[in-house]
Amino acid sequence: MYESLVEAAKKARHTAYCPYSHFAVGAALLAKDGRIFTGCNIENASFGATICAERVALGKAVSEGARAFAAIAIVSSAETKTPPCGICRQVLMEWMPQGDVVLWSKEEGICIEPLAQLLPGAFLQASMEGRKEE
Ligand code: THU
């Protein structure tokens, strides 16, 4: 079902810029209109400025006008699956709360996890409803 998305993530991994961790990650984000946006991790000498592959893909997609997403595939250098970090879970939640996270690894093949399961009780726009003016 998500084979072509995983293939796009594998390809995106090859452009990763990861001279510090040597951990290359590729992501492919499937928009509900059928478009696929890819990303790779982009590291920085100031480590905290590093951007994960998932957020690179999302930034590309949103800047191209995509607004709704069905799934994101993630592929890394590891033998076992690479789950998205906490920041990426939060950022993805804004855009695909009902979406699937598709993790691929050599050892485990394709593993599908709903994003909502990876980030239960997420802080969302709705979480600010009913706020009082201070
Ligand atoms: N990384 C990602 O790009 N996505 C993930 O899901 C996990 C971590 C990157 C960030 C950093 O460049 C390297 O992997 C090691 O943390």
PDB file of C-alpha atoms and ligand atoms in Angstrom:
ATOM      1  CA  MET A   1       0.000   0.000   0.000  1.00  0.00           C
ATOM      2  CA  TYR A   2       2.758   2.458   0.931  1.00  0.00           C
ATOM      3  CA  GLU A   3       5.513   0.873  -1.178  1.00  0.00           C
ATOM      4  CA  SER A   4       6.005   3.837  -3.521  1.00  0.00           C
ATOM      5  CA  LEU A   5       6.085   6.260  -0.577  1.00  0.00           C
ATOM      6  CA  VAL A   6       8.803   4.161   1.067  1.00  0.00           C
ATOM      7  CA  GLU A   7      10.755   4.115  -2.199  1.00  0.00           C
ATOM      8  CA  ALA A   8      10.611   7.932  -2.321  1.00  0.00           C
ATOM      9  CA  ALA A   9      11.895   8.130   1.274  1.00  0.00           C
ATOM     10  CA  LYS A  10      14.760   5.730   0.480  1.00  0.00           C
ATOM     11  CA  LYS A  11      15.779   7.928  -2.450  1.00  0.00           C
ATOM     12  CA  ALA A  12      15.553  11.130  -0.385  1.00  0.00           C
ATOM     13  CA  ARG A  13      17.899   9.627   2.212  1.00  0.00           C
ATOM     14  CA  HIS A  14      20.760   9.787  -0.281  1.00  0.00           C
ATOM     15  CA  THR A  15      20.848  13.605  -0.127  1.00  0.00           C
ATOM     16  CA  ALA A  16      21.034  13.754   3.689  1.00  0.00           C
ATOM     17  CA  TYR A  17      23.609  16.197   5.058  1.00  0.00           C
ATOM     18  CA  CYS A  18      24.760  14.458   8.231  1.00  0.00           C
ATOM     19  CA  PRO A  19      28.532  14.934   8.724  1.00  0.00           C
ATOM     20  CA  TYR A  20      28.125  14.958  12.523  1.00  0.00           C
ATOM     21  CA  SER A  21      25.890  11.990  13.281  1.00  0.00           C
ATOM     22  CA  HIS A  22      26.495   9.991  10.086  1.00  0.00           C
ATOM     23  CA  PHE A  23      22.856   8.996  10.493  1.00  0.00           C
ATOM     24  CA  ALA A  24      21.113   9.611   7.174  1.00  0.00           C
ATOM     25  CA  VAL A  25      17.320   9.902   7.204  1.00  0.00           C
ATOM     26  CA  GLY A  26      14.862  10.224   4.322  1.00  0.00           C
ATOM     27  CA  ALA A  27      11.193  11.088   4.546  1.00  0.00           C
ATOM     28  CA  ALA A  28       8.359  11.151   2.030  1.00  0.00           C
ATOM     29  CA  LEU A  29       5.105  12.888   2.812  1.00  0.00           C
ATOM     30  CA  LEU A  30       1.925  11.940   0.951  1.00  0.00           C
ATOM     31  CA  ALA A  31      -0.492  14.838   0.428  1.00  0.00           C
ATOM     32  CA  LYS A  32      -4.194  14.040   0.172  1.00  0.00           C
ATOM     33  CA  ASP A  33      -4.132  15.407  -3.391  1.00  0.00           C
ATOM     34  CA  GLY A  34      -1.667  12.648  -4.306  1.00  0.00           C
ATOM     35  CA  ARG A  35       1.525  14.689  -4.376  1.00  0.00           C
ATOM     36  CA  ILE A  36       4.618  13.343  -2.626  1.00  0.00           C
ATOM     37  CA  PHE A  37       7.120  15.694  -0.959  1.00  0.00           C
ATOM     38  CA  THR A  38      10.475  14.384   0.169  1.00  0.00           C
ATOM     39  CA  GLY A  39      13.029  15.542   2.723  1.00  0.00           C
ATOM     40  CA  CYS A  40      16.332  14.544   4.289  1.00  0.00           C
ATOM     41  CA  ASN A  41      17.989  15.576   7.523  1.00  0.00           C
ATOM     42  CA  ILE A  42      20.114  18.721   7.319  1.00  0.00           C
ATOM     43  CA  GLU A  43      22.626  18.994  10.149  1.00  0.00           C
ATOM     44  CA  ASN A  44      24.517  22.026  11.388  1.00  0.00           C
ATOM     45  CA  ALA A  45      27.748  22.685  13.287  1.00  0.00           C
ATOM     46  CA  SER A  46      25.474  24.247  15.890  1.00  0.00           C
ATOM     47  CA  PHE A  47      23.793  20.898  16.566  1.00  0.00           C
ATOM     48  CA  GLY A  48      20.503  22.347  17.795  1.00  0.00           C
ATOM     49  CA  ALA A  49      19.983  23.979  14.406  1.00  0.00           C
ATOM     50  CA  THR A  50      19.699  20.561  12.736  1.00  0.00           C
ATOM     51  CA  ILE A  51      16.435  19.893  10.908  1.00  0.00           C
ATOM     52  CA  CYS A  52      14.988  16.382  10.731  1.00  0.00           C
ATOM     53  CA  ALA A  53      14.003  14.851   7.406  1.00  0.00           C
ATOM     54  CA  GLU A  54      10.307  14.879   8.360  1.00  0.00           C
ATOM     55  CA  ARG A  55      10.219  18.623   8.968  1.00  0.00           C
ATOM     56  CA  VAL A  56      12.153  19.345   5.787  1.00  0.00           C
ATOM     57  CA  ALA A  57       9.537  17.379   3.815  1.00  0.00           C
ATOM     58  CA  LEU A  58       6.713  19.149   5.614  1.00  0.00           C
ATOM     59  CA  GLY A  59       8.216  22.597   5.046  1.00  0.00           C
ATOM     60  CA  LYS A  60       8.591  21.886   1.346  1.00  0.00           C
ATOM     61  CA  ALA A  61       5.013  20.646   1.122  1.00  0.00           C
ATOM     62  CA  VAL A  62       3.375  23.517   2.990  1.00  0.00           C
ATOM     63  CA  SER A  63       5.388  26.084   1.048  1.00  0.00           C
ATOM     64  CA  GLU A  64       4.096  24.487  -2.156  1.00  0.00           C
ATOM     65  CA  GLY A  65       0.511  24.923  -0.998  1.00  0.00           C
ATOM     66  CA  ALA A  66      -0.270  21.431   0.288  1.00  0.00           C
ATOM     67  CA  ARG A  67      -2.396  21.486   3.425  1.00  0.00           C
ATOM     68  CA  ALA A  68      -3.682  17.993   4.150  1.00  0.00           C
ATOM     69  CA  PHE A  69      -1.635  14.830   4.413  1.00  0.00           C
ATOM     70  CA  ALA A  70      -2.376  11.138   4.623  1.00  0.00           C
ATOM     71  CA  ALA A  71       0.963   9.614   5.593  1.00  0.00           C
ATOM     72  CA  ILE A  72       4.691  10.050   5.978  1.00  0.00           C
ATOM     73  CA  ALA A  73       7.317   7.378   5.320  1.00  0.00           C
ATOM     74  CA  ILE A  74      10.644   7.445   7.194  1.00  0.00           C
ATOM     75  CA  VAL A  75      13.784   5.523   6.275  1.00  0.00           C
ATOM     76  CA  SER A  76      17.207   5.716   7.959  1.00  0.00           C
ATOM     77  CA  SER A  77      20.668   4.179   8.101  1.00  0.00           C
ATOM     78  CA  ALA A  78      19.634   1.976  11.031  1.00  0.00           C
ATOM     79  CA  GLU A  79      18.912  -1.735  10.674  1.00  0.00           C
ATOM     80  CA  THR A  80      15.737  -1.329  12.699  1.00  0.00           C
ATOM     81  CA  LYS A  81      12.917   1.187  12.272  1.00  0.00           C
ATOM     82  CA  THR A  82      13.460   4.862  13.134  1.00  0.00           C
ATOM     83  CA  PRO A  83      10.536   6.494  14.922  1.00  0.00           C
ATOM     84  CA  PRO A  84      10.093  10.264  14.506  1.00  0.00           C
ATOM     85  CA  CYS A  85      11.467  12.456  17.300  1.00  0.00           C
ATOM     86  CA  GLY A  86       9.166  14.287  19.692  1.00  0.00           C
ATOM     87  CA  ILE A  87       9.429  17.619  17.885  1.00  0.00           C
ATOM     88  CA  CYS A  88       8.507  16.008  14.561  1.00  0.00           C
ATOM     89  CA  ARG A  89       5.552  14.189  16.138  1.00  0.00           C
ATOM     90  CA  GLN A  90       4.223  17.512  17.416  1.00  0.00           C
ATOM     91  CA  VAL A  91       4.795  19.309  14.095  1.00  0.00           C
ATOM     92  CA  LEU A  92       3.215  16.501  12.065  1.00  0.00           C
ATOM     93  CA  MET A  93       0.223  16.426  14.405  1.00  0.00           C
ATOM     94  CA  GLU A  94      -0.708  19.933  13.261  1.00  0.00           C
ATOM     95  CA  TRP A  95      -1.020  18.742   9.672  1.00  0.00           C
ATOM     96  CA  MET A  96      -2.043  15.072   9.717  1.00  0.00           C
ATOM     97  CA  PRO A  97      -3.684  14.206  13.046  1.00  0.00           C
ATOM     98  CA  GLN A  98      -5.355  11.199  11.426  1.00  0.00           C
ATOM     99  CA  GLY A  99      -2.305  10.281   9.356  1.00  0.00           C
ATOM    100  CA  ASP A 100      -0.148   7.187   9.253  1.00  0.00           C
ATOM    101  CA  VAL A 101       3.549   7.031  10.047  1.00  0.00           C
ATOM    102  CA  VAL A 102       5.159   4.429   7.806  1.00  0.00           C
ATOM    103  CA  LEU A 103       8.468   3.136   9.127  1.00  0.00           C
ATOM    104  CA  TRP A 104      10.686   1.004   6.944  1.00  0.00           C
ATOM    105  CA  SER A 105      13.809  -0.913   7.880  1.00  0.00           C
ATOM    106  CA  LYS A 106      15.786  -3.759   6.369  1.00  0.00           C
ATOM    107  CA  GLU A 107      15.045  -5.977   9.355  1.00  0.00           C
ATOM    108  CA  GLU A 108      11.372  -5.238   9.867  1.00  0.00           C
ATOM    109  CA  GLY A 109      10.097  -4.119   6.470  1.00  0.00           C
ATOM    110  CA  ILE A 110       7.078  -1.786   6.507  1.00  0.00           C
ATOM    111  CA  CYS A 111       5.514  -0.968   9.851  1.00  0.00           C
ATOM    112  CA  ILE A 112       2.490   1.368   9.994  1.00  0.00           C
ATOM    113  CA  GLU A 113       1.663   3.347  13.117  1.00  0.00           C
ATOM    114  CA  PRO A 114      -1.079   5.974  13.378  1.00  0.00           C
ATOM    115  CA  LEU A 115       0.466   9.314  14.367  1.00  0.00           C
ATOM    116  CA  ALA A 116      -2.209   9.777  17.052  1.00  0.00           C
ATOM    117  CA  GLN A 117      -0.898   6.611  18.699  1.00  0.00           C
ATOM    118  CA  LEU A 118       2.667   7.960  18.692  1.00  0.00           C
ATOM    119  CA  LEU A 119       1.596  11.215  20.350  1.00  0.00           C
ATOM    120  CA  PRO A 120      -1.398  10.641  22.608  1.00  0.00           C
ATOM    121  CA  GLY A 121      -2.890  13.690  24.310  1.00  0.00           C
ATOM    122  CA  ALA A 122      -1.229  16.102  21.893  1.00  0.00           C
ATOM    123  CA  PHE A 123      -1.426  19.852  22.342  1.00  0.00           C
ATOM    124  CA  LEU A 124      -3.476  21.146  19.399  1.00  0.00           C
ATOM    125  CA  GLN A 125      -5.187  24.344  18.274  1.00  0.00           C
ATOM    126  CA  ALA A 126      -8.314  23.111  20.045  1.00  0.00           C
ATOM    127  CA  SER A 127      -6.338  22.934  23.276  1.00  0.00           C
ATOM    128  CA  MET A 128      -6.349  26.763  23.342  1.00  0.00           C
ATOM    129  CA  GLU A 129     -10.126  27.083  23.019  1.00  0.00           C
ATOM    130  CA  GLY A 130     -11.872  28.755  25.905  1.00  0.00           C
ATOM    131  CA  ARG A 131      -8.799  30.743  26.909  1.00  0.00           C
ATOM    132  CA  LYS A 132      -9.358  33.945  28.828  1.00  0.00           C
ATOM    133  CA  GLU A 133      -7.852  37.326  27.943  1.00  0.00           C
ATOM    134  CA  GLU A 134      -5.314  38.246  30.613  1.00  0.00           C
TER     135      GLU A 134
HETATM  136  N1  THU B   1      16.687  12.487  12.511  1.00  0.00           N
HETATM  137  C1  THU B   1      15.746  12.667  11.545  1.00  0.00           C
HETATM  138  O1  THU B   1      15.993  13.321  10.529  1.00  0.00           O
HETATM  139  N2  THU B   1      14.535  12.105  11.731  1.00  0.00           N
HETATM  140  C2  THU B   1      14.210  11.261  12.747  1.00  0.00           C
HETATM  141  O2  THU B   1      13.096  10.750  12.791  1.00  0.00           O
HETATM  142  C3  THU B   1      15.199  10.972  13.793  1.00  0.00           C
HETATM  143  C4  THU B   1      16.439  11.789  13.761  1.00  0.00           C
HETATM  144  C5  THU B   1      18.029  13.029  12.287  1.00  0.00           C
HETATM  145  C6  THU B   1      18.400  14.253  13.074  1.00  0.00           C
HETATM  146  C7  THU B   1      19.919  14.141  13.087  1.00  0.00           C
HETATM  147  O3  THU B   1      20.440  14.691  11.890  1.00  0.00           O
HETATM  148  C8  THU B   1      20.193  12.652  13.070  1.00  0.00           C
HETATM  149  O4  THU B   1      18.994  12.048  12.621  1.00  0.00           O
HETATM  150  C9  THU B   1      20.599  12.064  14.415  1.00  0.00           C
HETATM  151  O5  THU B   1      19.714  12.452  15.388  1.00  0.00           O
END
